[in-house]
Tab-separated table of C-alpha atoms in Angstrom:
chain	number	residue	atom	x	y	z
A	25	LEU	CA	201.049	99.245	54.557
A	26	ARG	CA	198.126	98.446	52.280
A	27	ASP	CA	197.394	102.173	51.937
A	28	ILE	CA	200.876	102.694	50.519
A	29	GLU	CA	200.499	99.834	48.058
A	30	PHE	CA	197.034	101.013	47.041
A	31	THR	CA	198.204	104.586	46.467
A	32	ILE	CA	201.176	103.572	44.343
A	33	GLN	CA	199.171	101.068	42.312
A	34	LEU	CA	196.433	103.625	41.726
A	35	LEU	CA	198.984	106.152	40.503
A	36	GLN	CA	200.374	103.489	38.181
A	37	LEU	CA	196.898	102.848	36.783
A	38	VAL	CA	196.341	106.552	36.195
A	39	HIS	CA	199.695	107.326	34.580
A	40	GLY	CA	200.891	103.944	33.357
A	41	ALA	CA	198.427	103.862	30.487
A	42	ASN	CA	200.456	106.516	28.688
A	43	ASP	CA	203.835	106.181	30.395
A	44	ASP	CA	205.424	102.741	30.351
A	45	THR	CA	208.311	103.900	32.562
A	46	VAL	CA	206.133	103.569	35.678
A	47	ARG	CA	204.974	99.989	35.101
A	48	ASP	CA	207.278	98.408	37.687
A	49	LEU	CA	206.042	95.288	39.450
A	50	ASP	CA	207.484	95.953	42.910
A	51	THR	CA	206.158	98.706	45.158
A	52	LEU	CA	209.384	100.572	45.901
A	53	GLY	CA	210.537	100.332	42.300
A	54	ALA	CA	207.231	101.776	41.150
A	55	LEU	CA	207.508	104.574	43.712
A	56	GLU	CA	210.989	105.453	42.457
A	57	SER	CA	209.776	105.475	38.850
A	58	LEU	CA	206.777	107.662	39.705
A	59	ALA	CA	209.069	110.144	41.437
A	60	ARG	CA	211.561	110.113	38.551
A	61	ALA	CA	208.740	110.812	36.086
A	62	GLY	CA	207.483	113.718	38.188
A	63	TYR	CA	204.172	112.213	39.298
A	64	VAL	CA	205.275	112.165	42.942
A	65	GLY	CA	207.296	114.848	44.699
A	66	ARG	CA	210.830	113.900	45.756
A	67	VAL	CA	210.203	114.656	49.429
A	68	GLU	CA	206.967	112.663	49.494
A	69	ALA	CA	208.609	109.725	47.718
A	70	ALA	CA	211.387	109.604	50.317
A	71	GLU	CA	208.886	109.730	53.194
A	72	PHE	CA	206.750	107.025	51.612
A	73	ASP	CA	209.827	104.848	51.126
A	74	ARG	CA	210.792	105.143	54.804
A	75	SER	CA	207.256	104.453	55.994
A	76	TYR	CA	206.883	101.448	53.717
A	77	ARG	CA	210.147	99.901	54.883
A	78	THR	CA	209.211	100.458	58.537
A	79	LEU	CA	205.777	98.885	58.187
A	80	ARG	CA	207.108	96.009	56.089
A	81	VAL	CA	209.724	95.139	58.723
A	82	LEU	CA	207.039	95.199	61.409
A	83	GLU	CA	204.758	92.927	59.395
A	84	HIS	CA	207.520	90.428	58.628
A	85	ARG	CA	208.627	90.160	62.266
A	86	ILE	CA	205.020	89.756	63.445
A	87	GLN	CA	204.471	86.923	60.983
A	88	LEU	CA	207.753	85.241	61.901
A	89	SER	CA	206.981	85.373	65.612
A	90	GLN	CA	203.491	83.928	65.161
A	91	LEU	CA	204.360	81.638	62.233
A	92	LYS	CA	201.174	82.650	60.454
A	93	ARG	CA	199.935	85.333	58.076
A	94	SER	CA	198.948	88.334	60.178
A	95	HIS	CA	198.802	92.100	59.727
A	96	LEU	CA	197.744	92.962	63.277
A	97	MET	CA	199.913	94.745	65.800
A	98	PRO	CA	200.093	92.719	69.037
A	99	GLN	CA	198.236	94.146	72.025
A	100	GLU	CA	200.212	92.663	74.916
A	101	GLU	CA	203.082	94.804	76.173
A	102	GLU	CA	205.481	91.845	76.374
A	103	ALA	CA	204.774	90.882	72.760
A	104	ILE	CA	205.356	94.477	71.656
A	105	ARG	CA	208.626	94.581	73.627
A	106	VAL	CA	209.802	91.419	71.862
A	107	LEU	CA	208.801	92.943	68.532
A	108	ALA	CA	210.783	96.099	69.314
A	109	ARG	CA	213.917	94.037	69.967
A	110	ALA	CA	213.360	91.890	66.874
A	111	THR	CA	212.902	94.837	64.523
A	112	LYS	CA	215.539	97.056	66.191
A	113	LEU	CA	213.215	99.964	65.450
A	114	ALA	CA	212.861	100.974	69.104
A	115	ASP	CA	214.308	100.209	72.526
A	116	ASN	CA	211.031	99.409	74.272
A	117	ALA	CA	207.330	98.741	73.714
A	118	THR	CA	206.214	102.327	74.316
A	119	ASP	CA	208.621	103.786	71.774
A	120	LEU	CA	207.655	101.183	69.181
A	121	VAL	CA	203.948	101.949	69.532
A	122	THR	CA	204.729	105.661	69.244
A	123	LEU	CA	206.739	105.045	66.060
A	124	TRP	CA	204.019	102.828	64.602
A	125	ARG	CA	201.270	105.381	65.200
A	126	ALA	CA	203.393	108.244	63.872
A	127	THR	CA	204.078	106.211	60.730
A	128	GLN	CA	200.359	105.573	60.274
A	129	ARG	CA	199.619	109.297	60.511
A	130	SER	CA	202.414	110.054	58.083
A	131	VAL	CA	201.100	107.548	55.537
A	132	ARG	CA	197.594	108.961	55.777
A	133	GLY	CA	198.855	112.486	55.220
A	134	LEU	CA	201.126	111.386	52.392
A	135	HIS	CA	198.233	109.685	50.627
A	136	GLU	CA	196.306	112.942	50.640
A	137	ARG	CA	199.301	114.970	49.496
A	138	LEU	CA	200.429	112.539	46.808
A	139	PHE	CA	197.071	111.965	45.242
A	140	TYR	CA	195.312	115.308	45.579
A	141	ARG	CA	197.864	118.101	45.946
A	142	PRO	CA	199.435	117.585	42.478
A	143	LEU	CA	195.990	118.237	40.989
A	144	LEU	CA	196.484	121.887	41.864
A	145	SER	CA	199.570	122.129	39.675
A	146	ALA	CA	197.344	121.952	36.619
A	147	VAL	CA	195.525	125.123	37.628
A	148	ALA	CA	197.598	126.921	40.288
A	149	ASP	CA	201.205	127.699	41.169
A	150	LEU	CA	202.777	125.364	43.704
A	151	ASP	CA	205.949	125.450	45.726
A	152	GLU	CA	209.078	124.291	43.976
A	153	GLY	CA	209.530	120.544	44.266
A	154	ASP	CA	205.847	119.632	44.160
A	155	ALA	CA	204.807	117.108	41.568
A	156	GLU	CA	203.264	118.634	38.471
A	157	LEU	CA	200.530	117.203	36.284
A	158	THR	CA	199.061	118.180	32.961
A	159	SER	CA	195.345	118.932	32.870
A	160	GLU	CA	194.701	115.522	31.315
A	161	GLN	CA	196.618	113.730	34.063
A	162	ALA	CA	194.848	115.751	36.746
A	163	GLU	CA	191.478	114.841	35.249
A	164	ALA	CA	192.490	111.174	35.226
A	165	ARG	CA	193.282	111.317	38.935
A	166	LEU	CA	190.003	113.023	39.726
A	167	GLN	CA	188.093	110.422	37.752
A	168	ALA	CA	189.929	107.605	39.501
A	169	SER	CA	188.952	109.041	42.878
A	170	GLY	CA	185.242	109.168	42.041
A	171	PHE	CA	184.573	112.459	40.236
A	172	THR	CA	182.328	111.799	37.238
A	173	ASN	CA	183.007	115.189	35.628
A	174	PRO	CA	186.743	115.696	36.180
A	175	GLY	CA	186.926	118.606	33.755
A	176	GLY	CA	184.279	120.482	35.685
A	177	ALA	CA	185.967	119.601	38.974
A	178	LEU	CA	189.248	121.012	37.684
A	179	ASN	CA	187.471	124.248	36.772
A	180	HIS	CA	186.110	124.493	40.320
A	181	ILE	CA	189.594	123.912	41.743
A	182	GLN	CA	190.938	126.684	39.530
A	183	ALA	CA	188.215	129.078	40.671
A	184	LEU	CA	188.903	128.286	44.324
A	185	THR	CA	192.680	128.736	44.126
A	186	GLN	CA	193.219	131.500	41.593
A	187	GLY	CA	194.451	134.914	42.631
A	188	VAL	CA	196.599	136.130	45.504
A	189	SER	CA	193.892	136.669	48.115
A	190	ARG	CA	194.086	135.244	51.610
A	191	ARG	CA	191.173	132.955	50.786
A	192	ALA	CA	192.916	131.547	47.698
A	193	ALA	CA	196.111	130.912	49.664
A	194	ILE	CA	194.288	129.062	52.446
A	195	GLN	CA	192.193	126.994	50.068
A	196	LYS	CA	195.214	126.128	47.939
A	197	ALA	CA	196.837	124.641	51.019
A	198	LEU	CA	193.694	122.846	52.202
A	199	LEU	CA	192.214	121.551	48.952
A	200	PRO	CA	194.236	118.309	48.874
A	201	VAL	CA	192.594	117.261	52.130
A	202	LEU	CA	189.193	118.700	51.227
A	203	LEU	CA	189.196	116.832	47.912
A	204	HIS	CA	189.955	113.607	49.756
A	205	TRP	CA	186.970	114.137	52.051
A	206	LEU	CA	184.718	115.126	49.160
A	207	ALA	CA	185.721	111.984	47.269
A	208	GLU	CA	184.486	109.857	50.172
A	209	GLY	CA	180.933	111.157	49.686
A	210	THR	CA	178.263	109.837	47.355
A	211	ASP	CA	178.454	112.848	45.019
A	212	PRO	CA	181.960	114.374	44.947
A	213	ASP	CA	181.114	116.556	41.931
A	214	GLY	CA	178.044	118.043	43.574
A	215	GLY	CA	179.930	118.499	46.821
A	216	LEU	CA	182.790	120.381	45.151
A	217	LEU	CA	180.358	122.633	43.278
A	218	ALA	CA	178.458	123.334	46.503
A	219	PHE	CA	181.726	124.083	48.319
A	220	ARG	CA	182.717	126.533	45.592
A	221	LYS	CA	179.347	128.311	45.817
A	222	LEU	CA	179.555	128.429	49.600
A	223	SER	CA	183.086	129.794	49.430
A	224	ASP	CA	181.937	132.479	46.998
A	225	ASP	CA	179.024	133.404	49.273
A	226	LEU	CA	181.155	133.687	52.386
A	227	GLY	CA	184.027	135.375	50.572
A	228	GLU	CA	186.702	136.661	52.899
A	229	LYS	CA	184.732	136.212	56.122
A	230	TYR	CA	187.285	135.616	58.835
A	231	TRP	CA	185.362	132.948	60.740
A	232	PHE	CA	184.939	130.782	57.633
A	233	LEU	CA	188.610	130.883	56.674
A	234	ARG	CA	189.617	130.287	60.296
A	235	MET	CA	187.279	127.298	60.526
A	236	LEU	CA	188.718	125.722	57.374
A	237	ARG	CA	192.283	126.369	58.467
A	238	ASP	CA	192.122	125.568	62.182
A	239	SER	CA	189.222	123.146	62.651
A	240	SER	CA	189.750	119.956	60.678
A	241	GLY	CA	186.678	118.437	62.327
A	242	ALA	CA	184.397	121.220	61.112
A	243	ALA	CA	185.964	121.231	57.642
A	244	GLN	CA	185.508	117.474	57.330
A	245	ARG	CA	181.911	117.732	58.517
A	246	LEU	CA	181.256	120.425	55.928
A	247	THR	CA	182.739	118.567	52.970
A	248	SER	CA	181.056	115.334	54.031
A	249	ALA	CA	177.660	117.029	54.262
A	250	LEU	CA	178.049	118.770	50.906
A	251	SER	CA	179.100	115.618	49.053
A	252	THR	CA	176.561	113.336	50.730
A	253	SER	CA	173.301	115.302	50.626
A	254	GLY	CA	172.067	117.444	47.754
A	255	PHE	CA	169.288	118.647	50.061
A	256	VAL	CA	171.808	119.999	52.572
A	257	ALA	CA	173.898	121.524	49.786
A	258	LYS	CA	170.843	123.448	48.538
A	259	LEU	CA	170.034	124.641	52.052
A	260	PHE	CA	173.600	125.901	52.448
A	261	GLY	CA	173.003	127.905	49.278
A	262	ARG	CA	170.267	129.797	51.126
A	263	VAL	CA	171.839	129.702	54.601
A	264	PRO	CA	175.623	129.923	54.062
A	265	ASP	CA	176.297	131.194	57.584
A	266	GLY	CA	175.062	127.835	58.870
A	267	ALA	CA	178.550	126.481	58.157
A	268	ALA	CA	179.677	128.148	61.392
A	269	TRP	CA	177.559	125.712	63.430
A	270	LEU	CA	179.814	122.824	62.416
A	271	ASP	CA	182.531	124.165	64.695
A	272	ASP	CA	180.388	123.869	67.839
A	273	ASP	CA	178.093	120.959	68.691
A	274	GLU	CA	175.928	123.229	70.840
A	275	ASP	CA	174.914	125.177	67.739
A	276	LEU	CA	173.763	121.966	66.041
A	277	ILE	CA	171.270	120.970	68.724
A	278	PRO	CA	167.727	121.451	67.329
A	279	ARG	CA	165.844	124.300	68.971
A	280	SER	CA	162.977	123.673	71.341
A	281	ALA	CA	159.336	124.307	70.499
A	282	ASP	CA	159.232	127.239	72.935
A	283	SER	CA	162.275	128.843	71.327
A	284	LEU	CA	160.772	128.494	67.861
A	285	ARG	CA	157.442	129.875	69.034
A	286	GLU	CA	159.134	132.902	70.596
A	287	GLU	CA	160.894	133.687	67.324
A	288	VAL	CA	157.642	133.331	65.384
A	289	ILE	CA	155.856	135.745	67.737
A	290	ALA	CA	158.718	138.247	67.630
A	291	THR	CA	158.835	138.100	63.828
A	292	LEU	CA	155.091	138.641	63.506
A	293	GLU	CA	155.252	141.619	65.858
A	294	ARG	CA	158.220	143.103	64.002
A	295	HIS	CA	156.406	142.851	60.657
A	296	SER	CA	152.874	143.445	61.917
A	297	LYS	CA	152.128	145.859	59.082
A	298	ASP	CA	153.716	143.854	56.273
A	299	GLN	CA	152.527	140.278	55.820
A	300	ASN	CA	154.860	139.650	52.892
A	301	ALA	CA	157.903	140.646	54.923
A	302	ALA	CA	156.741	138.444	57.806
A	303	ALA	CA	156.218	135.481	55.498
A	304	LYS	CA	159.654	135.964	53.931
A	305	ALA	CA	161.364	136.129	57.330
A	306	LEU	CA	159.585	133.042	58.635
A	307	ARG	CA	160.341	131.004	55.523
A	308	ALA	CA	163.996	131.911	56.031
A	309	MET	CA	163.701	130.735	59.637
A	310	ARG	CA	162.271	127.417	58.484
A	311	ARG	CA	165.119	126.852	56.001
A	312	ARG	CA	167.661	127.728	58.669
A	313	GLU	CA	166.223	125.291	61.188
A	314	LEU	CA	165.839	122.540	58.587
A	315	LEU	CA	169.563	122.868	57.901
A	316	ARG	CA	170.354	122.727	61.613
A	317	ILE	CA	168.298	119.552	62.059
A	318	ALA	CA	169.809	117.912	58.970
A	319	LEU	CA	173.368	118.654	60.088
A	320	SER	CA	172.571	117.482	63.599
A	321	SER	CA	171.468	114.169	62.151
A	322	MET	CA	174.453	113.818	59.811
A	323	VAL	CA	177.087	114.390	62.494
A	324	GLY	CA	175.377	112.062	64.957
A	325	ILE	CA	174.105	114.567	67.518
A	326	SER	CA	170.440	113.678	66.952
A	327	ASP	CA	169.155	110.144	66.482
A	328	ILE	CA	166.154	109.314	64.312
A	329	GLY	CA	163.703	109.887	67.154
A	330	ALA	CA	165.128	113.306	67.984
A	331	VAL	CA	165.088	114.270	64.303
A	332	GLY	CA	161.421	113.302	63.991
A	333	ALA	CA	160.534	115.310	67.087
A	334	ALA	CA	162.531	118.351	65.925
A	335	LEU	CA	160.945	118.325	62.471
A	336	THR	CA	157.514	118.042	64.075
A	337	GLU	CA	158.158	121.012	66.363
A	338	LEU	CA	159.375	123.059	63.408
A	339	ALA	CA	156.323	122.109	61.341
A	340	THR	CA	154.048	122.993	64.259
A	341	ALA	CA	155.629	126.427	64.607
A	342	PHE	CA	155.308	126.901	60.849
A	343	LEU	CA	151.604	126.032	60.908
A	344	GLU	CA	151.028	128.359	63.845
A	345	TRP	CA	152.482	131.352	62.037
A	346	ILE	CA	150.516	130.556	58.869
A	347	LEU	CA	147.372	130.530	60.973
A	348	ALA	CA	148.366	133.762	62.716
A	349	LEU	CA	149.045	135.500	59.395
A	350	SER	CA	145.717	134.450	57.925
A	351	ARG	CA	143.511	135.492	60.839
A	352	THR	CA	142.473	138.711	62.477
A	353	PRO	CA	141.934	139.002	66.241
A	354	ASP	CA	138.190	139.675	65.913
A	355	ASP	CA	137.226	137.256	63.130
A	356	GLY	CA	134.855	135.424	65.505
A	357	ILE	CA	136.048	131.954	64.484
A	358	GLU	CA	137.342	129.194	66.717
A	359	PHE	CA	139.965	127.385	64.677
A	360	ALA	CA	142.174	124.362	65.310
A	361	ILE	CA	144.682	122.436	63.203
A	362	ILE	CA	144.781	118.710	63.964
A	363	GLY	CA	147.950	116.898	62.964
A	364	MET	CA	147.443	113.476	61.405
A	365	GLY	CA	149.789	110.689	60.362
A	366	ARG	CA	153.463	111.303	61.027
A	367	LEU	CA	152.824	114.870	62.101
A	368	GLY	CA	150.392	113.715	64.757
A	369	GLY	CA	152.793	111.016	65.896
A	370	ALA	CA	155.777	113.422	66.004
A	371	GLU	CA	157.633	111.194	63.532
A	372	LEU	CA	158.165	113.483	60.559
A	373	SER	CA	161.023	112.864	58.143
A	374	PHE	CA	162.573	115.392	55.764
A	375	GLY	CA	160.359	114.239	52.891
A	376	SER	CA	157.109	114.008	54.844
A	377	ASP	CA	153.944	115.825	53.840
A	378	LEU	CA	151.930	117.559	56.536
A	379	ASP	CA	148.614	115.731	56.867
A	380	VAL	CA	146.246	118.003	58.778
A	381	LEU	CA	142.570	118.565	59.479
A	382	TYR	CA	141.183	122.088	59.856
A	383	VAL	CA	138.461	122.238	62.490
A	384	TYR	CA	136.589	125.478	63.056
A	385	ARG	CA	133.398	126.868	64.533
A	386	ASP	CA	131.808	130.160	63.640
A	387	SER	CA	130.695	132.121	66.686
A	388	GLY	CA	127.262	132.463	65.112
A	389	ALA	CA	126.816	128.760	64.379
A	390	GLY	CA	125.888	127.646	67.869
A	391	ASP	CA	127.348	124.319	68.944
A	392	GLN	CA	127.814	122.983	65.415
A	393	ALA	CA	131.419	122.684	64.243
A	394	SER	CA	132.815	121.966	60.791
């Protein structure tokens, strides 16, 4: 119920500054005025009206039965059965709960469609009957939802939805929801820019479009990561295929030390005659695994202890390949790298330096070590 009131009041704030016809005091009157002025689609306005009336009746009957101000649905089956009879919305408790939950889902979806989908009308063709906004109105909505550069955001939306490609069609349908998720992050502008770059990098790849279309969990994870962490957004710029991991928790589990070491050895053997190629491949491996660890942390698969251990194992593998690249088999030097501080305690964070001591002994120096 409060989501409906918030959405309508927010739309009034956005459009009422320049249009006094939408400055109604009551919620349903304001909704009707917004629809009449074209800021809300007719179908969405009718659905919102029905949902609001249903939830308002439920709230009133709950408050009358308890004789106190309450917005909570009762938990006891008998109380719900009484509420069903009082509201005449359902014949029994089960049907009333089903109706209530369906109405909640409808309101959530309507909020996304009402607030974000009309933004596309400023830059892309929509189906007949959708609300249309001017560019200025679209920018006002974006700014109200947290975008600090609404003009730039509108340009990104245009780039993502222009044309008649399969990608443009899918993103045009999904952007209202994606924008909502981006707006929940700490940097919606950066997240939208990163999403545009990632979309450009992956182009028409089937798995990416399928993930956006069919896996709301993966799509929400992606937009949340992009709009929450600039570090992750930059890593995605170098490892765009990492987006596929978000569709399968198994792919987000940090790799073991043995697995990392095996890849390092295989890479060194594959590029045994070209140190530059080996270094390039192993730096790419490090970026890839940093992204995996970061995403694992963000989606809750790895706790802080597991993240510290994973970063330490990655750093250890990285140091081992640096040492392997810089030495020759017959250099006659015993060499060890001693991890200090957080590296030694296996508690690295993403911003940690690697504090190390190099300990070596020349084969001709007897028992003295440096």
